[in-house]
């Protein structure tokens, strides 16, 4: 969500007017040519290397003062200093970006009424093509751990989509589209609003968080054909407005940021069934007069600490993770030195934390004490127009 204050209904919560409530539960699209064979084993993201590392930045291009697409900067993994931003690809409204597990291809949403996803080869910035998501306002995407499937969430139409990924990193035609038609929208919502689509740590299920229906949907992904079968639903309390789910490294617990009612929740996860159970709401750590909208959790690689981006309070809430992931204990909040921190990301080794501050057009960087979870700011924030996503490799 980027237009939070005073815009609590429908698609205007993000960028457009008039939410589209879906009616069909599942639309299966004719499959493309047979997908490439499963890699063996699944590729793993490269670890950080000494010297400057790439930091990929997503922005809005169609707002005043916006960026020109996806940019790439460099960050020092020791000092945290960010420098040398340059254009990578002129994609319209790439509000969320991610990188293939092999590190060769970047994917971005085109958050427009006619939503699309775009693949970019990182070696030379060549756009490998854009394909429709089958919905409106896509705001999140992720790559399945096998590297063969791209998962995307359409906020405006409340649907999730699957595209195959070929050996070059390019995308094939959509293989599945599911609209969240049940349950009914929550209080104040005009329809479903899919906000995230991710794979569980065990790889057996994919989960979508829907702000409009106050529900996290679990699906089984057919990894041969790219189709989806719903297996369970987990419901928050009415009006919570869940936005993002982040798993603990042990795969048995996850942490949910509820945007609308300004809470968080610990969720239990059963890898065998894919069933998620949402716990009681807890504090986001925000205080004072400003309306606050929790955005996203990240968890340190060792699973000892969790950090939450708070938009409005403009802070990072620090939590100690206890009882092997089953409990979050709020420690304190740390100012981000920016306005509206929409997204958080940890460097691969967990020693740096990045916040993309949308309204101030900056990226803040913090050193993370891996023993205590303490945060220390690494210099002045880095200027980046309407920064809404920062991905360090």
mmCIF file of N, CA and C in Angstrom, residues 23-30 160 174-179 227-228:
data_model
loop_
_atom_site.group_PDB
_atom_site.id
_atom_site.type_symbol
_atom_site.label_atom_id
_atom_site.label_comp_id
_atom_site.label_asym_id
_atom_site.label_seq_id
_atom_site.Cartn_x
_atom_site.Cartn_y
_atom_site.Cartn_z
ATOM 1 N N UNK A 23 -14.847 -13.158 -9.323
ATOM 2 C CA UNK A 23 -15.991 -14.054 -9.205
ATOM 3 C C UNK A 23 -15.597 -15.497 -9.416
ATOM 4 N N UNK A 24 -14.645 -15.745 -10.313
ATOM 5 C CA UNK A 24 -14.247 -17.133 -10.552
ATOM 6 C C UNK A 24 -13.210 -17.541 -9.535
ATOM 7 N N UNK A 25 -13.319 -18.766 -9.058
ATOM 8 C CA UNK A 25 -12.358 -19.225 -8.064
ATOM 9 C C UNK A 25 -11.035 -19.589 -8.703
ATOM 10 N N UNK A 26 -11.058 -20.325 -9.796
ATOM 11 C CA UNK A 26 -9.824 -20.755 -10.441
ATOM 12 C C UNK A 26 -9.995 -20.657 -11.946
ATOM 13 N N UNK A 27 -9.000 -20.077 -12.588
ATOM 14 C CA UNK A 27 -8.939 -20.077 -14.044
ATOM 15 C C UNK A 27 -7.675 -20.798 -14.437
ATOM 16 N N UNK A 28 -7.789 -21.871 -15.157
ATOM 17 C CA UNK A 28 -6.612 -22.606 -15.610
ATOM 18 C C UNK A 28 -6.321 -22.224 -17.040
ATOM 19 N N UNK A 29 -5.110 -21.783 -17.300
ATOM 20 C CA UNK A 29 -4.709 -21.332 -18.618
ATOM 21 C C UNK A 29 -4.031 -22.482 -19.335
ATOM 22 N N UNK A 30 -4.268 -22.629 -20.633
ATOM 23 C CA UNK A 30 -3.593 -23.715 -21.345
ATOM 24 C C UNK A 30 -2.092 -23.684 -21.096
ATOM 25 N N UNK A 160 -3.774 -14.460 -7.794
ATOM 26 C CA UNK A 160 -2.372 -14.873 -7.848
ATOM 27 C C UNK A 160 -2.141 -15.634 -9.149
ATOM 28 N N UNK A 174 1.456 -17.729 -18.827
ATOM 29 C CA UNK A 174 0.871 -18.049 -17.527
ATOM 30 C C UNK A 174 0.223 -19.429 -17.538
ATOM 31 N N UNK A 175 0.456 -20.187 -16.475
ATOM 32 C CA UNK A 175 -0.114 -21.528 -16.361
ATOM 33 C C UNK A 175 -1.266 -21.612 -15.367
ATOM 34 N N UNK A 176 -1.403 -20.626 -14.493
ATOM 35 C CA UNK A 176 -2.495 -20.651 -13.517
ATOM 36 C C UNK A 176 -2.833 -19.234 -13.086
ATOM 37 N N UNK A 177 -4.105 -19.038 -12.768
ATOM 38 C CA UNK A 177 -4.604 -17.783 -12.223
ATOM 39 C C UNK A 177 -5.724 -18.120 -11.257
ATOM 40 N N UNK A 178 -5.590 -17.687 -10.005
ATOM 41 C CA UNK A 178 -6.603 -17.959 -8.976
ATOM 42 C C UNK A 178 -7.049 -16.638 -8.374
ATOM 43 N N UNK A 179 -8.362 -16.414 -8.363
ATOM 44 C CA UNK A 179 -8.927 -15.223 -7.726
ATOM 45 C C UNK A 179 -9.503 -15.601 -6.375
ATOM 46 N N UNK A 227 0.132 -25.601 -12.120
ATOM 47 C CA UNK A 227 -1.230 -25.330 -11.682
ATOM 48 C C UNK A 227 -1.306 -25.316 -10.157
ATOM 49 N N UNK A 228 -2.394 -24.729 -9.627
ATOM 50 C CA UNK A 228 -2.556 -24.540 -8.188
ATOM 51 C C UNK A 228 -3.798 -25.246 -7.684
#
